[in-house]
Tab-separated table of C-alpha atoms in Angstrom:
chain	number	residue	atom	x	y	z
A	964	UNK	CA	-12.755	15.164	9.550
A	965	UNK	CA	-15.694	13.171	8.564
A	966	UNK	CA	-14.475	10.034	6.485
A	967	UNK	CA	-16.928	8.658	3.887
A	968	UNK	CA	-17.630	4.992	3.150
A	969	UNK	CA	-18.700	4.654	0.189
A	970	UNK	CA	-17.455	2.294	-2.484
A	971	UNK	CA	-18.065	4.924	-5.930
A	972	UNK	CA	-17.291	8.229	-7.058
A	973	UNK	CA	-18.485	10.835	-4.607
A	974	UNK	CA	-21.491	12.740	-6.516
A	975	UNK	CA	-22.367	16.184	-6.647
A	976	UNK	CA	-19.559	19.322	-6.398
A	977	UNK	CA	-16.788	19.604	-4.393
A	978	UNK	CA	-14.891	22.780	-3.602
A	979	UNK	CA	-11.214	22.422	-2.084
A	980	UNK	CA	-10.115	25.722	-0.832
A	981	UNK	CA	-7.430	27.826	1.113
A	982	UNK	CA	-4.659	25.114	-0.363
A	983	UNK	CA	-1.562	26.424	0.121
A	984	UNK	CA	1.090	24.866	-2.109
A	985	UNK	CA	-1.138	22.832	-5.544
A	986	UNK	CA	1.441	20.518	-6.382
A	987	UNK	CA	0.568	19.436	-10.071
A	988	UNK	CA	2.267	15.674	-10.655
A	989	UNK	CA	3.600	17.406	-13.665
A	990	UNK	CA	7.237	17.417	-13.654
A	991	UNK	CA	7.560	20.234	-16.455
A	992	UNK	CA	5.116	22.740	-14.307
A	993	UNK	CA	5.447	20.796	-10.693
A	994	UNK	CA	3.483	23.792	-8.736
A	995	UNK	CA	0.038	25.506	-9.658
A	996	UNK	CA	-0.305	28.663	-9.019
A	997	UNK	CA	-4.148	27.998	-7.403
A	998	UNK	CA	-5.400	27.741	-3.963
A	999	UNK	CA	-8.542	25.675	-4.805
A	1000	UNK	CA	-9.943	22.980	-6.948
A	1001	UNK	CA	-13.598	21.792	-7.981
A	1002	UNK	CA	-14.822	18.883	-8.449
A	1003	UNK	CA	-18.172	17.139	-10.033
A	1004	UNK	CA	-18.594	13.675	-9.746
A	1005	UNK	CA	-15.015	12.412	-8.416
A	1006	UNK	CA	-13.399	14.149	-11.296
A	1007	UNK	CA	-11.408	17.495	-11.180
A	1008	UNK	CA	-13.703	20.333	-13.445
A	1009	UNK	CA	-10.764	23.132	-12.439
A	1010	UNK	CA	-8.370	24.901	-10.648
A	1011	UNK	CA	-7.985	28.819	-9.888
A	1012	UNK	CA	-9.053	31.386	-7.002
A	1013	UNK	CA	-11.403	30.360	-4.615
A	1014	UNK	CA	-13.398	33.557	-5.787
A	1015	UNK	CA	-13.072	32.286	-9.606
A	1016	UNK	CA	-14.360	28.686	-9.173
A	1017	UNK	CA	-17.243	30.205	-6.664
A	1018	UNK	CA	-18.946	32.301	-9.500
A	1019	UNK	CA	-19.466	28.896	-11.273
A	1020	UNK	CA	-22.104	27.922	-9.050
A	1021	UNK	CA	-22.854	26.981	-5.000
A	1022	UNK	CA	-20.771	23.755	-4.310
A	1023	UNK	CA	-22.802	20.855	-2.293
A	1024	UNK	CA	-19.827	20.317	0.299
A	1025	UNK	CA	-16.529	22.868	0.893
A	1026	UNK	CA	-13.239	21.366	2.055
A	1027	UNK	CA	-10.920	23.822	3.880
A	1028	UNK	CA	-7.347	23.157	3.340
A	1029	UNK	CA	-6.356	25.250	6.090
A	1030	UNK	CA	-2.905	26.011	4.550
A	1031	UNK	CA	-1.992	22.855	3.603
A	1032	UNK	CA	-0.672	21.035	0.135
A	1033	UNK	CA	-2.375	18.737	-2.013
A	1034	UNK	CA	-0.850	16.881	-3.896
A	1035	UNK	CA	-2.128	13.554	-6.199
A	1036	UNK	CA	-2.387	10.973	-4.897
A	1037	UNK	CA	0.790	8.634	-4.691
A	1038	UNK	CA	1.090	6.037	-6.934
A	1039	UNK	CA	2.969	2.766	-6.316
A	1040	UNK	CA	4.091	0.956	-9.651
A	1041	UNK	CA	5.366	-2.234	-7.945
A	1042	UNK	CA	3.582	-4.356	-6.201
A	1043	UNK	CA	2.352	-7.509	-5.566
A	1044	UNK	CA	-1.297	-8.232	-4.382
A	1045	UNK	CA	-2.882	-11.533	-3.975
A	1046	UNK	CA	-6.333	-11.807	-3.116
A	1047	UNK	CA	-8.470	-9.103	-1.285
A	1048	UNK	CA	-6.434	-7.078	1.931
A	1049	UNK	CA	-4.050	-10.054	2.668
A	1050	UNK	CA	-0.354	-10.510	1.585
A	1051	UNK	CA	0.668	-14.475	2.228
A	1052	UNK	CA	4.541	-13.116	2.192
A	1053	UNK	CA	3.971	-11.560	5.403
A	1054	UNK	CA	0.334	-13.163	6.803
A	1055	UNK	CA	-0.297	-9.334	7.224
A	1056	UNK	CA	-4.186	-8.141	6.686
A	1057	UNK	CA	-4.892	-4.630	6.076
A	1058	UNK	CA	-1.541	-3.694	4.119
A	1059	UNK	CA	-3.259	-1.955	1.302
A	1060	UNK	CA	-5.362	-0.001	3.735
A	1061	UNK	CA	-2.093	1.000	5.427
A	1062	UNK	CA	-0.917	1.958	2.099
A	1063	UNK	CA	-3.642	4.391	1.774
A	1064	UNK	CA	-2.183	6.173	5.197
A	1065	UNK	CA	0.771	6.644	3.176
A	1066	UNK	CA	-1.193	8.467	0.672
A	1067	UNK	CA	-1.109	6.331	-2.090
A	1068	UNK	CA	-4.142	6.145	-4.055
A	1069	UNK	CA	-3.679	3.698	-6.769
A	1070	UNK	CA	-1.537	0.440	-7.285
A	1071	UNK	CA	0.026	-1.816	-10.010
A	1072	UNK	CA	0.725	-5.117	-10.038
A	1073	UNK	CA	3.882	-6.927	-10.769
A	1074	UNK	CA	2.574	-10.175	-10.632
A	1075	UNK	CA	0.448	-12.489	-7.993
A	1076	UNK	CA	3.843	-14.121	-7.523
A	1077	UNK	CA	2.911	-14.647	-3.628
A	1078	UNK	CA	-0.008	-16.693	-4.107
A	1079	UNK	CA	0.535	-20.079	-2.515
A	1080	UNK	CA	0.384	-23.117	-5.032
A	1081	UNK	CA	0.669	-20.435	-8.174
A	1082	UNK	CA	-0.345	-22.541	-10.882
A	1083	UNK	CA	2.492	-22.061	-13.873
A	1084	UNK	CA	0.667	-24.073	-16.571
A	1085	UNK	CA	-0.702	-21.559	-18.956
A	1086	UNK	CA	-4.095	-22.209	-18.958
A	1087	UNK	CA	-3.976	-21.709	-14.812
A	1088	UNK	CA	-1.905	-18.581	-15.576
A	1089	UNK	CA	-4.552	-16.922	-17.709
A	1090	UNK	CA	-6.887	-18.025	-15.354
A	1091	UNK	CA	-5.478	-16.600	-12.068
A	1092	UNK	CA	-4.329	-13.231	-14.126
A	1093	UNK	CA	-8.281	-12.833	-15.280
A	1094	UNK	CA	-9.599	-13.685	-11.561
A	1095	UNK	CA	-7.164	-11.294	-10.184
A	1096	UNK	CA	-8.105	-8.141	-12.598
A	1097	UNK	CA	-11.858	-9.029	-12.148
A	1098	UNK	CA	-11.470	-9.393	-8.267
A	1099	UNK	CA	-9.675	-5.914	-7.841
A	1100	UNK	CA	-12.040	-4.195	-10.514
A	1101	UNK	CA	-15.134	-5.195	-8.075
A	1102	UNK	CA	-13.491	-4.850	-4.644
A	1103	UNK	CA	-11.265	-1.792	-3.849
A	1104	UNK	CA	-9.775	-2.260	-0.239
A	1105	UNK	CA	-10.232	0.542	1.759
A	1106	UNK	CA	-11.436	2.349	-1.720
A	1107	UNK	CA	-7.399	1.996	-3.236
A	1108	UNK	CA	-6.927	1.044	-6.943
A	1109	UNK	CA	-5.428	-1.805	-7.696
A	1110	UNK	CA	-4.481	-3.157	-11.046
A	1111	UNK	CA	-4.241	-6.425	-11.028
A	1112	UNK	CA	-4.526	-9.326	-13.318
A	1113	UNK	CA	-0.617	-9.761	-14.533
A	1114	UNK	CA	0.501	-12.855	-15.525
A	1115	UNK	CA	3.741	-14.216	-15.215
A	1116	UNK	CA	5.704	-15.217	-18.126
A	1117	UNK	CA	6.110	-18.967	-18.747
A	1118	UNK	CA	7.338	-21.367	-21.593
A	1119	UNK	CA	4.860	-22.605	-24.145
A	1120	UNK	CA	3.201	-19.367	-24.255
A	1121	UNK	CA	2.031	-18.219	-27.768
A	1122	UNK	CA	0.746	-15.026	-29.578
A	1123	UNK	CA	-3.309	-16.203	-28.721
A	1124	UNK	CA	-2.730	-16.749	-25.101
A	1125	UNK	CA	-1.793	-12.669	-25.217
A	1126	UNK	CA	-4.760	-11.939	-27.419
A	1127	UNK	CA	-6.867	-13.812	-25.083
A	1128	UNK	CA	-5.741	-12.223	-22.415
A	1129	UNK	CA	-6.375	-8.526	-23.537
A	1130	UNK	CA	-9.925	-9.468	-24.599
A	1131	UNK	CA	-10.533	-10.836	-21.117
A	1132	UNK	CA	-9.209	-7.273	-19.671
A	1133	UNK	CA	-5.847	-8.020	-18.704
A	1134	UNK	CA	-3.625	-5.149	-19.332
A	1135	UNK	CA	-0.316	-6.086	-17.539
A	1136	UNK	CA	2.217	-8.584	-17.029
A	1137	UNK	CA	4.050	-9.578	-14.416
A	1138	UNK	CA	7.522	-9.764	-13.962
A	1139	UNK	CA	9.208	-11.120	-16.970
A	1140	UNK	CA	12.012	-13.381	-15.561
A	1141	UNK	CA	9.621	-14.377	-12.825
A	1142	UNK	CA	8.844	-17.366	-14.958
A	1143	UNK	CA	10.374	-19.997	-16.585
A	1144	UNK	CA	11.209	-17.437	-19.142
A	1145	UNK	CA	14.362	-15.982	-18.649
A	1146	UNK	CA	16.287	-15.708	-22.082
A	1147	UNK	CA	16.298	-12.302	-23.726
A	1148	UNK	CA	15.403	-13.644	-27.040
A	1149	UNK	CA	12.475	-15.664	-25.337
A	1150	UNK	CA	11.409	-12.436	-23.470
A	1151	UNK	CA	11.554	-10.138	-26.158
A	1152	UNK	CA	8.961	-12.304	-28.372
A	1153	UNK	CA	6.455	-12.494	-25.780
A	1154	UNK	CA	6.759	-9.002	-24.648
A	1155	UNK	CA	6.361	-7.851	-28.467
A	1156	UNK	CA	3.352	-9.766	-28.787
A	1157	UNK	CA	2.001	-8.092	-25.346
A	1158	UNK	CA	2.761	-5.000	-26.425
A	1159	UNK	CA	0.940	-5.271	-29.658
A	1160	UNK	CA	-2.284	-6.494	-27.595
A	1161	UNK	CA	-2.446	-3.665	-25.431
A	1162	UNK	CA	-0.778	-5.668	-22.371
A	1163	UNK	CA	2.201	-3.612	-20.855
A	1164	UNK	CA	5.343	-5.172	-19.862
A	1165	UNK	CA	7.775	-5.113	-16.855
A	1166	UNK	CA	10.907	-6.610	-16.411
A	1167	UNK	CA	12.701	-8.447	-13.182
A	1168	UNK	CA	15.945	-6.371	-12.814
A	1169	UNK	CA	18.963	-7.916	-10.913
A	1170	UNK	CA	19.829	-10.706	-8.445
A	1171	UNK	CA	17.057	-12.982	-7.208
A	1172	UNK	CA	13.899	-11.760	-5.045
A	1173	UNK	CA	13.580	-15.004	-3.197
A	1174	UNK	CA	14.832	-18.854	-3.841
A	1175	UNK	CA	13.480	-19.996	-6.956
A	1176	UNK	CA	13.863	-16.770	-9.037
A	1177	UNK	CA	16.941	-15.680	-10.828
A	1178	UNK	CA	19.559	-12.995	-11.996
A	1179	UNK	CA	18.257	-10.739	-14.947
A	1180	UNK	CA	21.218	-8.867	-16.044
A	1181	UNK	CA	21.594	-5.736	-18.582
A	1182	UNK	CA	22.135	-7.394	-21.508
A	1183	UNK	CA	18.806	-9.467	-20.548
A	1184	UNK	CA	16.851	-6.266	-19.721
A	1185	UNK	CA	18.094	-4.266	-23.009
A	1186	UNK	CA	17.306	-7.373	-25.390
A	1187	UNK	CA	14.022	-8.279	-23.912
A	1188	UNK	CA	13.198	-4.204	-24.164
A	1189	UNK	CA	9.681	-4.577	-22.028
A	1190	UNK	CA	8.017	-1.163	-21.310
A	1191	UNK	CA	9.375	-0.465	-17.840
A	1192	UNK	CA	12.490	-1.383	-16.192
A	1193	UNK	CA	11.006	-2.796	-13.171
A	1194	UNK	CA	13.306	-2.019	-9.469
A	1195	UNK	CA	16.194	-0.985	-11.880
A	1196	UNK	CA	17.940	-0.289	-8.409
A	1197	UNK	CA	17.412	-4.533	-7.666
A	1198	UNK	CA	14.558	-5.846	-5.680
A	1199	UNK	CA	16.635	-6.413	-3.125
A	1200	UNK	CA	19.823	-7.129	-4.892
A	1201	UNK	CA	21.231	-4.540	-7.756
A	1202	UNK	CA	22.972	-4.901	-10.319
A	1203	UNK	CA	26.462	-2.776	-10.716
A	1204	UNK	CA	26.001	0.978	-10.547
A	1205	UNK	CA	27.675	0.914	-13.943
A	1206	UNK	CA	25.472	-1.254	-15.552
A	1207	UNK	CA	22.131	0.329	-14.072
A	1208	UNK	CA	23.983	3.682	-15.622
A	1209	UNK	CA	24.324	2.047	-18.842
A	1210	UNK	CA	20.573	0.817	-18.698
A	1211	UNK	CA	19.538	4.474	-18.532
A	1212	UNK	CA	21.851	5.430	-21.506
A	1213	UNK	CA	21.127	2.755	-24.021
A	1214	UNK	CA	17.753	2.059	-23.062
A	1215	UNK	CA	14.321	4.013	-23.476
A	1216	UNK	CA	11.790	2.937	-21.212
A	1217	UNK	CA	10.856	3.261	-17.747
A	1218	UNK	CA	13.266	3.589	-15.215
A	1219	UNK	CA	11.788	2.496	-12.038
A	1220	UNK	CA	12.818	2.721	-8.763
A	1221	UNK	CA	11.699	0.981	-5.657
A	1222	UNK	CA	11.584	1.049	-1.858
A	1223	UNK	CA	13.035	-2.729	-1.172
A	1224	UNK	CA	16.239	-1.946	-4.007
A	1225	UNK	CA	19.091	-0.560	-3.152
A	1226	UNK	CA	19.229	3.053	-2.145
A	1227	UNK	CA	22.717	3.747	-3.088
A	1228	UNK	CA	21.911	2.729	-6.993
A	1229	UNK	CA	18.332	4.375	-6.867
A	1230	UNK	CA	20.414	7.807	-6.388
A	1231	UNK	CA	23.013	7.034	-9.016
A	1232	UNK	CA	19.715	5.927	-11.177
A	1233	UNK	CA	17.905	9.113	-10.276
A	1234	UNK	CA	20.791	11.558	-11.381
A	1235	UNK	CA	22.036	9.424	-14.514
A	1236	UNK	CA	18.519	10.558	-15.618
A	1237	UNK	CA	18.982	13.636	-14.540
A	1238	UNK	CA	21.916	13.735	-16.571
A	1239	UNK	CA	20.448	12.594	-19.720
A	1240	UNK	CA	17.362	14.943	-19.193
A	1241	UNK	CA	15.161	12.220	-19.003
A	1242	UNK	CA	13.661	12.336	-15.549
A	1243	UNK	CA	10.027	11.909	-17.180
A	1244	UNK	CA	11.112	8.398	-17.241
A	1245	UNK	CA	11.148	8.105	-13.684
A	1246	UNK	CA	8.651	6.339	-11.538
A	1247	UNK	CA	8.463	5.047	-8.181
A	1248	UNK	CA	7.454	1.428	-6.494
A	1249	UNK	CA	7.791	-0.183	-3.066
A	1250	UNK	CA	8.025	-3.522	-4.899
A	1251	UNK	CA	6.176	-4.723	-1.421
A	1252	UNK	CA	4.660	-7.120	-0.017
A	1253	UNK	CA	8.301	-8.966	0.176
A	1254	UNK	CA	10.880	-10.280	2.357
A	1255	UNK	CA	11.469	-7.293	4.413
A	1256	UNK	CA	7.328	-6.443	4.537
A	1257	UNK	CA	5.129	-4.202	3.886
A	1258	UNK	CA	6.120	-0.364	3.566
A	1259	UNK	CA	3.406	2.278	4.027
A	1260	UNK	CA	5.391	5.125	3.787
A	1261	UNK	CA	7.905	3.404	1.166
A	1262	UNK	CA	6.598	6.011	-1.610
A	1263	UNK	CA	7.110	8.805	0.659
A	1264	UNK	CA	10.449	7.565	1.350
A	1265	UNK	CA	11.545	7.279	-1.533
A	1266	UNK	CA	10.081	10.502	-2.690
A	1267	UNK	CA	12.673	12.234	0.503
A	1268	UNK	CA	15.433	9.928	-0.262
A	1269	UNK	CA	15.561	10.960	-3.904
A	1270	UNK	CA	15.366	14.639	-2.701
A	1271	UNK	CA	17.420	14.676	-0.062
A	1272	UNK	CA	20.292	12.530	-1.240
A	1273	UNK	CA	19.727	12.313	-4.593
A	1274	UNK	CA	19.404	16.196	-5.535
A	1275	UNK	CA	16.078	16.084	-6.852
A	1276	UNK	CA	14.022	18.898	-6.245
A	1277	UNK	CA	11.091	17.427	-3.724
A	1278	UNK	CA	8.365	18.980	-6.111
A	1279	UNK	CA	9.849	17.265	-9.158
A	1280	UNK	CA	10.178	14.077	-6.670
A	1281	UNK	CA	6.332	13.957	-6.030
A	1282	UNK	CA	5.876	14.251	-9.833
A	1283	UNK	CA	7.472	11.038	-9.981
A	1284	UNK	CA	5.346	9.754	-8.202
A	1285	UNK	CA	1.866	10.738	-9.550
A	1286	UNK	CA	2.220	12.244	-12.591
A	1287	UNK	CA	4.929	10.215	-14.344
A	1288	UNK	CA	3.622	7.314	-13.407
A	1289	UNK	CA	-0.016	8.228	-14.452
A	1290	UNK	CA	1.481	8.996	-18.220
A	1291	UNK	CA	3.960	5.929	-18.352
A	1292	UNK	CA	0.760	3.841	-16.890
A	1293	UNK	CA	-2.293	5.598	-18.587
A	1294	UNK	CA	-3.765	6.206	-15.730
A	1295	UNK	CA	-6.673	8.645	-15.190
A	1296	UNK	CA	-5.492	10.042	-12.306
A	1297	UNK	CA	-1.982	11.269	-10.695
A	1298	UNK	CA	-2.042	14.714	-12.280
A	1299	UNK	CA	-4.297	17.727	-10.983
A	1300	UNK	CA	-5.538	18.689	-13.981
A	1301	UNK	CA	-9.462	19.154	-15.844
A	1302	UNK	CA	-10.956	15.854	-16.683
A	1303	UNK	CA	-8.742	13.736	-13.922
A	1304	UNK	CA	-9.870	11.579	-11.209
A	1305	UNK	CA	-10.222	13.202	-8.597
A	1306	UNK	CA	-7.507	11.302	-6.211
A	1307	UNK	CA	-5.596	13.854	-3.710
A	1308	UNK	CA	-3.391	13.738	-0.490
A	1309	UNK	CA	-3.847	16.341	1.668
A	1310	UNK	CA	-0.415	17.227	3.530
A	1311	UNK	CA	2.151	19.109	5.375
A	1312	UNK	CA	5.241	19.365	7.141
A	1313	UNK	CA	5.493	17.034	10.127
A	1314	UNK	CA	5.546	18.759	13.639
A	1315	UNK	CA	8.727	19.928	14.799
A	1316	UNK	CA	10.796	19.581	11.458
A	1317	UNK	CA	13.782	21.435	10.684
A	1318	UNK	CA	11.743	22.381	7.225
A	1319	UNK	CA	10.614	25.775	7.026
A	1320	UNK	CA	7.978	24.464	4.895
A	1321	UNK	CA	6.694	21.019	3.337
A	1322	UNK	CA	9.293	20.608	0.426
A	1323	UNK	CA	12.316	22.186	2.112
A	1324	UNK	CA	11.369	19.854	5.144
A	1325	UNK	CA	11.374	16.738	1.978
A	1326	UNK	CA	14.786	18.262	1.061
A	1327	UNK	CA	16.116	17.704	4.304
A	1328	UNK	CA	15.009	14.403	4.779
A	1329	UNK	CA	11.994	14.220	6.451
A	1330	UNK	CA	8.921	12.666	5.664
A	1331	UNK	CA	5.550	14.786	5.490
A	1332	UNK	CA	2.575	14.130	7.593
A	1333	UNK	CA	-0.355	13.368	5.902
A	1334	UNK	CA	-4.057	14.990	7.207
A	1335	UNK	CA	-6.266	12.795	4.756
A	1336	UNK	CA	-7.048	11.051	1.549
A	1337	UNK	CA	-8.911	11.405	-1.404
A	1338	UNK	CA	-10.267	9.308	-4.085
A	1339	UNK	CA	-13.051	9.843	-6.757
A	1340	UNK	CA	-13.716	12.629	-4.383
A	1341	UNK	CA	-14.628	11.042	-1.369
A	1342	UNK	CA	-12.589	11.217	1.666
A	1343	UNK	CA	-10.968	7.938	2.520
A	1344	UNK	CA	-8.823	8.632	5.864
A	1345	UNK	CA	-8.297	11.586	8.055
A	1346	UNK	CA	-5.170	12.284	10.319
A	1347	UNK	CA	-2.808	9.571	8.963
A	1348	UNK	CA	-2.336	6.694	12.052
A	1349	UNK	CA	0.990	5.925	9.784
A	1350	UNK	CA	2.913	9.459	8.880
A	1351	UNK	CA	4.245	12.014	12.229
A	1352	UNK	CA	1.552	14.358	12.355
A	1353	UNK	CA	0.898	17.032	9.945
A	1354	UNK	CA	1.034	20.732	11.021
A	1355	UNK	CA	-2.303	21.748	9.396
A	1356	UNK	CA	-5.073	19.460	8.254
A	1357	UNK	CA	-8.128	19.827	6.059
A	1358	UNK	CA	-11.942	20.217	7.432
A	1359	UNK	CA	-14.863	19.223	5.904
A	1360	UNK	CA	-17.309	22.347	6.118
A	1361	UNK	CA	-20.668	20.773	4.497
A	1362	UNK	CA	-22.137	23.080	2.190
């Protein structure tokens, strides 16, 4: 299908029709009784039956889904970008664009920590955060929305530093514990300052990720009280499974599961959240780029893992990678509902999977095939070069 190269949102009215399965991203109502989406100027206007939406007037273009599924664009809650579409961790170009082919339309930085010579003085760390925030706001690699500019806490920071960062547009903290601030009481004070000024925090959980970082144990996580328990299943090395389950029980904060962590503990954590009736707290990330590389299909693989081995329904696992994260991260995408950005992924069961349909194939452990990815109403890629081929793919029909 044709892929547009526009850098801004689509203009005009787009009708997506013949959708075989519409995943909402909403954990409470994961499948919508609709076969069409109406989009205007890059935002979702309505969902429903094609005939109903056609009554609203002619569309400027029509996308025929040919019976494939449509879901909100996937959100990677935990990445470590640096500059543009390059990662020095693996000296790889194009890693963000490659994630687009894995259905990811939004990425959230947990700190630009892989920058060679990353400044650790307070003036320098603030300058880096503001630069990263501005750079990724101004230039979206392959159209992917990268929310960056996440400073790492260092000793000596005071409340006015957080006020200054917030006034400059910084909305995130890098992983608490990756800098010199590692004690729970120190982190708690700074996390509270960040929260006061509208900056969301994530804490490193588990053993050191790379030489130079350190252990953050369950007591430190609880005392710091960051908004998101980052990679609760370790990044890479997990806390003991019992400690992870205790965090799920004793904290009310978001439970982040990542690809570059302990898979066994990820399953234990999601099951603990399920048993607590707290699946809405579970969000997904990759924690990439990292020593294990770049994982373009990392979010899809997490969905498959939690569904096939964790006993989570596939439509709920998709919600963890979309609507759950959107609500916790205050995004304007991630859900199929009026007013949200038209960030969509077109997907279907992979060719020759044993699954009878998309959701069943995921519950059997296979990843789906992607036939197209839309960001702000603009088709950013057609059939994915990274997933197995989807059985059905969308087609742009024009007017």
